[in-house]
CSV table of C-alpha atoms and ligand atoms in Angstrom, one decimal:
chain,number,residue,atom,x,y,z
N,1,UNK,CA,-48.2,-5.6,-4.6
N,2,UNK,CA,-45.2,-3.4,-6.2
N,3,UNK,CA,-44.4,-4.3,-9.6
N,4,UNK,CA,-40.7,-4.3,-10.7
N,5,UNK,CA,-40.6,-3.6,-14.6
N,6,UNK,CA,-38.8,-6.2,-16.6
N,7,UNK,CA,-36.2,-4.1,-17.4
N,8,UNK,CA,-35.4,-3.0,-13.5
N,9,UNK,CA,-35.2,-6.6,-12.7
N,10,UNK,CA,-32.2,-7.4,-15.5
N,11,UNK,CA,-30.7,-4.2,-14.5
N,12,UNK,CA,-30.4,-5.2,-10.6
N,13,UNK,CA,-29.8,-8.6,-11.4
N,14,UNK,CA,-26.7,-7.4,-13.6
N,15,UNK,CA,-25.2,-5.1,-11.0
N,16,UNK,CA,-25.2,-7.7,-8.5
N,17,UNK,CA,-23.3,-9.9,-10.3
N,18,UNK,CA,-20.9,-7.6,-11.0
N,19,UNK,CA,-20.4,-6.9,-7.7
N,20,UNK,CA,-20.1,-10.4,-6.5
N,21,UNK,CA,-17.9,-11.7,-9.5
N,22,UNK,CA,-15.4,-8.4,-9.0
N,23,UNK,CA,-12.0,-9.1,-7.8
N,24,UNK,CA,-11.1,-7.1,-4.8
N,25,UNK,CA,-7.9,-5.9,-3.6
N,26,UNK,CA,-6.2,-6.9,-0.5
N,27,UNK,CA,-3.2,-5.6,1.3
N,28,UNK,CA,-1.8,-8.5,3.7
N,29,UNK,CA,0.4,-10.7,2.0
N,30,UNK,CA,3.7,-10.3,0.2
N,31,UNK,CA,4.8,-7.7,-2.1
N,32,UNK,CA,8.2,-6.4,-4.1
N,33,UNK,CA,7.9,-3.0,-5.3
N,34,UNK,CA,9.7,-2.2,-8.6
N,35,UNK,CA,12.9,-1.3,-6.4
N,36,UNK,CA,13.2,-4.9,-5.6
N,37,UNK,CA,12.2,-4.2,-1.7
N,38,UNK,CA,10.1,-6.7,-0.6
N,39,UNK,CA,7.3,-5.7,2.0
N,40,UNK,CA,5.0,-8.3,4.0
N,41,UNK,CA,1.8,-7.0,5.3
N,42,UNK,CA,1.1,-9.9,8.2
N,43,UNK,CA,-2.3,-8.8,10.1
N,44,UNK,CA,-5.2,-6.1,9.6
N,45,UNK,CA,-7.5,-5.7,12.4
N,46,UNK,CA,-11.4,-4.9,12.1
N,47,UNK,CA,-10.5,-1.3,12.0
N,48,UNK,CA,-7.9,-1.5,8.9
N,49,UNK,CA,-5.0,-1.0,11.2
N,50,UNK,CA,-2.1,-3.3,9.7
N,51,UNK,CA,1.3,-4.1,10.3
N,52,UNK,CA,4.4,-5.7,9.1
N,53,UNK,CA,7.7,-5.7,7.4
N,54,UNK,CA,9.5,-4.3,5.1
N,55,UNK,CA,12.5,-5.1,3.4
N,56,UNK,CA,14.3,-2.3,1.4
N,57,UNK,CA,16.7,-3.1,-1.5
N,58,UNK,CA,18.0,0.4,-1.3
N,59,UNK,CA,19.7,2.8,0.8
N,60,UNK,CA,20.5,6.7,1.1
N,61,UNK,CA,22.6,5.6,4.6
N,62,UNK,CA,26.2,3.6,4.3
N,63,UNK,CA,24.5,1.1,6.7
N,64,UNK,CA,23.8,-2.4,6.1
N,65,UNK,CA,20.6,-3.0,5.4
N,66,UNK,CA,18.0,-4.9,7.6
N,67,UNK,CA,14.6,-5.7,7.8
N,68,UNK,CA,12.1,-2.7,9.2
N,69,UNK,CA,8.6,-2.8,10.9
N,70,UNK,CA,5.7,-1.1,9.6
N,71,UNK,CA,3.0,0.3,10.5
N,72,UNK,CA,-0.5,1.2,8.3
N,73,UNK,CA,-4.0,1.8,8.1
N,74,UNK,CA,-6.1,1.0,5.2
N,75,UNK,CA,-9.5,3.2,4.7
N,76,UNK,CA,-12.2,3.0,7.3
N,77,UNK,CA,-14.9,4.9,4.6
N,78,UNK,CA,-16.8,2.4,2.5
N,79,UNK,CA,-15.2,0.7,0.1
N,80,UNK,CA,-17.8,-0.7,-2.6
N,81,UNK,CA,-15.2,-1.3,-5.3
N,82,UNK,CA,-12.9,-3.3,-3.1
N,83,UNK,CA,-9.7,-0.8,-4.4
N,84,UNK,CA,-8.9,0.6,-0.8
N,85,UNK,CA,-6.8,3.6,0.1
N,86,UNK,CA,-4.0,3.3,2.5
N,87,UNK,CA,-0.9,4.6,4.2
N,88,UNK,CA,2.0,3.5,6.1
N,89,UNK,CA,5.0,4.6,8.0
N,90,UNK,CA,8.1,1.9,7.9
N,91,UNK,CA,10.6,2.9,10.8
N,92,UNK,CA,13.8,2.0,9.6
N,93,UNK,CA,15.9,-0.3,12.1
N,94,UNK,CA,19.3,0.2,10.6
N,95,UNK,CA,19.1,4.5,10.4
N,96,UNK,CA,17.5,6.9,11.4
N,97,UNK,CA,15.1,8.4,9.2
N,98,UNK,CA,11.4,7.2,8.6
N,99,UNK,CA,9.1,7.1,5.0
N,100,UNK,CA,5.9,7.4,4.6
N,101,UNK,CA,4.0,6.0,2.1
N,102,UNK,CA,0.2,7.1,0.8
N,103,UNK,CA,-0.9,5.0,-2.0
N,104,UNK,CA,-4.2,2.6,-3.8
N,105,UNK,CA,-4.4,-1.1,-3.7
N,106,UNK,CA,-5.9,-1.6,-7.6
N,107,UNK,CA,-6.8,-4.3,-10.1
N,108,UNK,CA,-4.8,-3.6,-13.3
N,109,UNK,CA,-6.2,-4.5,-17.0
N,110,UNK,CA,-5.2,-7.7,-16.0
N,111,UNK,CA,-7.2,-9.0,-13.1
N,112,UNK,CA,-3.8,-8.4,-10.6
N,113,UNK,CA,-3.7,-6.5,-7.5
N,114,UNK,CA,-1.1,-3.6,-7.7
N,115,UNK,CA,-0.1,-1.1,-4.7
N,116,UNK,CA,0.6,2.5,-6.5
N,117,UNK,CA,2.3,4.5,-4.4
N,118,UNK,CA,3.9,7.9,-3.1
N,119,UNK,CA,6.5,8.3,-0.2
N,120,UNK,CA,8.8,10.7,1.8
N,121,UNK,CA,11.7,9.5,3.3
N,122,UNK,CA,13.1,12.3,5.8
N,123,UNK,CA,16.5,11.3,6.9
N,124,UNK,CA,18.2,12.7,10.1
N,125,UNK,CA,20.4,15.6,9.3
N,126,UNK,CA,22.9,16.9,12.1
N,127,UNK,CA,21.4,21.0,12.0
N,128,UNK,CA,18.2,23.1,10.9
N,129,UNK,CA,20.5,24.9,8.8
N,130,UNK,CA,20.6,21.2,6.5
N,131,UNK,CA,16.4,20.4,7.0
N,132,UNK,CA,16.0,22.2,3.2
N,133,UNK,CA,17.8,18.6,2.2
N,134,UNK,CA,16.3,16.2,4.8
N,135,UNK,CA,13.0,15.1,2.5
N,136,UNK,CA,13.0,13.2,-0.7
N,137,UNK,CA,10.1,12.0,-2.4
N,138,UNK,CA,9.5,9.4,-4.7
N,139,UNK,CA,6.6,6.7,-5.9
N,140,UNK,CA,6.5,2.8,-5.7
N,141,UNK,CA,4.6,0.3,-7.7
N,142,UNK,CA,3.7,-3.1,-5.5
N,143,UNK,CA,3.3,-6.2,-7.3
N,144,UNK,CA,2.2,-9.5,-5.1
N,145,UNK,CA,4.9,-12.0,-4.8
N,146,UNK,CA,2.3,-14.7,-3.5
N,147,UNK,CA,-1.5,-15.6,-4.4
N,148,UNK,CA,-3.4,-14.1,-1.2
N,149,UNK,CA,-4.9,-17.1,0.5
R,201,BTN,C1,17.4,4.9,4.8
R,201,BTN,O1,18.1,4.9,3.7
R,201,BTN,O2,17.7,5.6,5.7
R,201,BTN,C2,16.3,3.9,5.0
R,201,BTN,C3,15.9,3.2,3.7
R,201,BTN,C4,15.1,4.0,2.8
R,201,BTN,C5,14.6,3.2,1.6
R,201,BTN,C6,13.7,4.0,0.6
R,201,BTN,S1,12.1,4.2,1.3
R,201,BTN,C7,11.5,4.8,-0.3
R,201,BTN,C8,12.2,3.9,-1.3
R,201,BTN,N1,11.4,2.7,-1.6
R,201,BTN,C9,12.1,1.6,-1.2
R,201,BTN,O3,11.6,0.5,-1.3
R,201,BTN,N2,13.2,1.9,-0.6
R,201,BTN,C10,13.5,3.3,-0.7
């Protein structure tokens, strides 16, 4: 018969109720970055592929503005703290450039899930001569606009 000290037991016993009781992060659902874009994430398949929608508040074109498709994948590695990595490209229907954004779903301080993130946005410029101005880069923070379900 193995014994299991006193200690051991409390010890286990406290770790896996941390990791039961700890809030996890999840992408799909809606999200407004501090921008004001809003960004839906509608399905993740059972490989973390995701897509969705994504409406900017902002943009470096003189177009009117109009709701974009994404596309992402969130980390296939384990992910024992529920805080997954992820990154997705939103093709933008009203120009013709493309971002990319890397970021970290989190829990903040205060038990809410928040996307940090980093993107590029290369816009289309008419010669290689201009491609040194073609890239900016810039972070987003994600907030969720409704409870996931
Ligand atoms: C374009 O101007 O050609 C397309 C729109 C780009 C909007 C950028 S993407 C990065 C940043 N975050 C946003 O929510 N909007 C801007």
């Amino acid at each position: 018969m193995v014994q299991v000290s006193p200690f051991l037991l409390v010890l286990f016993l406290a770790l896996g109720a941390h990791g039961l009781s700890a809030k996890k992060c999840f992408l799909t659902g809606h999200w407004v970055n501090d921008l004001g874009s809003n960004m839906t994430i509608t399905s993740m398949n059972a490989n973390g592929d995701f897509t969705g929608s994504y409406h900017t508040a902002v943009t470096a074109t003189s177009n009117e503005i109009k709701v974009s498709p994404l596309q992402g994948s969130r980390q296939r590695g384990t992910n024992l703290k529920g805080q997954p990595t992820f990154g997705f490209t939103v093709n933008w229907s009203f120009s013709d450039s493309i971002t990319v954004f890397t970021g970290q779903c989190f829990m903040d301080d205060e038990g809410k899930e928040v996307l940090r993130t980093m993107w590029l946005l290369r816009s289309h410029v008419d010669d290689i001569k201009s491609d040194w101005k073609a890239t900016r880069v810039g972070t987003n923070v994600f907030t969720r606009l409704q409870q996931h379900q």
